[in-house]
Amino acid sequence: MSLDVINRHSEALFEFLWCPVCGHEVFSYIPFEGVFCKDCNTQVELQESQEDRGYEEAVLACFDTDTTWNLHVDEKLRRDLPGGSARVKILGAPGAYEIDWWSPEPNEDWDPVERGEFNDMEEPAEVSHLA
């Protein structure tokens, strides 16, 4: 008897994703624990969307800051998620992904960190010991 493994979420999806808390693009998978941002430890969980509107893939990426370390938003170059979580719907196919929507919707009170937004900024020395 053999077991069929269905790979629903390809590496290409994680190459497209970035963390809306810190803007970094590298994620770590810890077996039996989940997937986490390698920089700030924000957890990400992928779910299949119930509707795909004809796209090859439709995925919900759910970010949760319960596990995020040192969330000093102003000092550590991170932006907290409203209520500690946010979701993004991604449509497309490997190499051609696009964002359909964020929940909650970005507004003047919250805007997800863009990919690499803080890459050229240095962390203040007085809080570097917290990392």
Coordinates of C-alpha atoms in Angstrom, one line a residue:
M1 CA 0.0 0.0 0.0
S2 CA 1.3 3.5 -0.8
L3 CA 0.4 6.8 0.5
D4 CA -0.3 9.7 -1.9
V5 CA 1.1 13.0 -0.8
I6 CA -0.7 16.0 -2.2
N7 CA 1.5 19.1 -2.3
R8 CA -1.1 21.9 -2.1
H9 CA 1.3 24.8 -1.5
S10 CA 4.4 25.0 -3.5
E11 CA 7.7 26.7 -2.6
A12 CA 6.8 29.3 -5.2
L13 CA 4.1 30.5 -2.9
F14 CA 6.5 31.1 -0.1
E15 CA 8.9 32.8 -2.5
F16 CA 6.0 35.3 -3.2
L17 CA 5.0 35.7 0.5
W18 CA 6.5 38.2 3.0
C19 CA 5.7 38.9 6.6
P20 CA 3.3 41.9 7.1
V21 CA 4.8 42.5 10.5
C22 CA 8.5 43.0 9.6
G23 CA 8.7 42.8 5.8
H24 CA 11.1 39.9 5.6
E25 CA 10.7 37.1 3.1
V26 CA 12.3 34.0 4.8
F27 CA 10.1 31.5 6.6
S28 CA 11.0 28.5 8.7
Y29 CA 9.1 25.3 9.0
I30 CA 9.2 23.6 12.3
P31 CA 7.7 20.0 12.1
F32 CA 4.5 19.6 14.1
E33 CA 4.6 23.3 15.1
G34 CA 4.0 25.3 11.9
V35 CA 5.6 27.9 9.7
F36 CA 7.1 31.1 11.1
C37 CA 8.8 34.3 9.9
K38 CA 12.5 33.7 10.4
D39 CA 13.0 37.4 11.5
C40 CA 10.2 38.1 14.0
N41 CA 8.6 34.6 14.5
T42 CA 5.1 35.6 13.3
Q43 CA 3.2 32.4 12.5
V44 CA 1.7 31.9 9.0
E45 CA -0.9 29.3 8.2
L46 CA -2.0 28.5 4.6
Q47 CA -5.5 27.5 3.8
E48 CA -7.2 26.8 0.5
S49 CA -9.7 29.5 -0.4
Q50 CA -13.3 28.3 -1.0
E51 CA -13.5 30.3 -4.3
D52 CA -10.8 30.8 -6.9
R53 CA -12.5 32.8 -9.6
G54 CA -10.9 30.7 -12.3
Y55 CA -7.3 31.1 -11.1
E56 CA -5.0 28.1 -10.9
E57 CA -4.5 28.7 -7.1
A58 CA -6.4 30.6 -4.5
V59 CA -4.8 30.6 -1.0
L60 CA -5.5 32.4 2.2
A61 CA -2.3 33.2 4.2
C62 CA -3.3 33.8 7.9
F63 CA -0.7 35.6 10.0
D64 CA -0.7 35.5 13.8
T65 CA 1.5 37.5 16.2
D66 CA 0.9 35.4 19.3
T67 CA 4.4 33.9 18.8
T68 CA 6.1 37.1 17.6
W69 CA 9.0 38.0 19.7
N70 CA 9.9 41.5 20.8
L71 CA 7.1 43.3 19.1
H72 CA 8.4 46.8 19.9
V73 CA 6.7 48.4 16.9
D74 CA 8.5 51.7 16.7
E75 CA 11.8 50.5 18.1
K76 CA 12.2 47.2 16.3
L77 CA 11.0 48.2 12.9
R78 CA 7.9 46.1 13.1
R79 CA 4.2 46.9 12.7
D80 CA 1.7 45.0 14.9
L81 CA -1.3 43.4 13.2
P82 CA -4.8 44.7 14.2
G83 CA -6.1 42.3 16.9
G84 CA -2.9 40.2 16.5
S85 CA -3.8 38.6 13.2
A86 CA -4.4 39.4 9.5
R87 CA -5.3 37.4 6.4
V88 CA -4.3 37.9 2.8
K89 CA -5.9 36.2 -0.2
I90 CA -3.5 35.2 -3.0
L91 CA -4.6 34.3 -6.5
G92 CA -2.6 33.1 -9.4
A93 CA 0.0 30.5 -10.2
P94 CA 3.7 30.0 -9.5
G95 CA 5.5 33.0 -10.9
A96 CA 2.3 35.1 -11.3
Y97 CA 0.8 35.4 -7.9
E98 CA -1.1 38.5 -7.0
I99 CA -2.9 39.8 -3.8
D100 CA -6.7 39.9 -4.0
W101 CA -7.4 41.4 -0.6
W102 CA -6.2 41.9 3.0
S103 CA -8.5 41.3 6.0
P104 CA -8.8 43.6 7.9
E105 CA -8.5 46.0 5.0
P106 CA -5.5 48.4 5.2
N107 CA -6.5 51.9 6.3
E108 CA -5.0 54.8 8.2
D109 CA -4.8 52.8 11.4
W110 CA -3.1 49.8 9.9
D111 CA -1.1 49.0 6.8
P112 CA 0.9 45.8 6.3
V113 CA 4.7 46.2 6.1
E114 CA 5.7 46.0 2.4
R115 CA 8.2 43.5 1.3
G116 CA 11.7 44.7 2.4
E117 CA 10.3 48.0 3.7
F118 CA 12.8 48.1 6.6
N119 CA 15.7 46.4 4.9
D120 CA 17.8 49.6 4.6
M121 CA 17.1 50.7 8.2
E122 CA 19.3 49.8 11.1
E123 CA 17.8 48.6 14.4
P124 CA 18.6 51.0 17.3
A125 CA 21.5 49.8 19.4
E126 CA 19.5 50.3 22.7
V127 CA 17.1 47.5 21.8
S128 CA 19.3 45.1 19.9
H129 CA 19.9 43.1 23.0
L130 CA 16.2 42.1 23.0
A131 CA 16.4 40.1 19.8

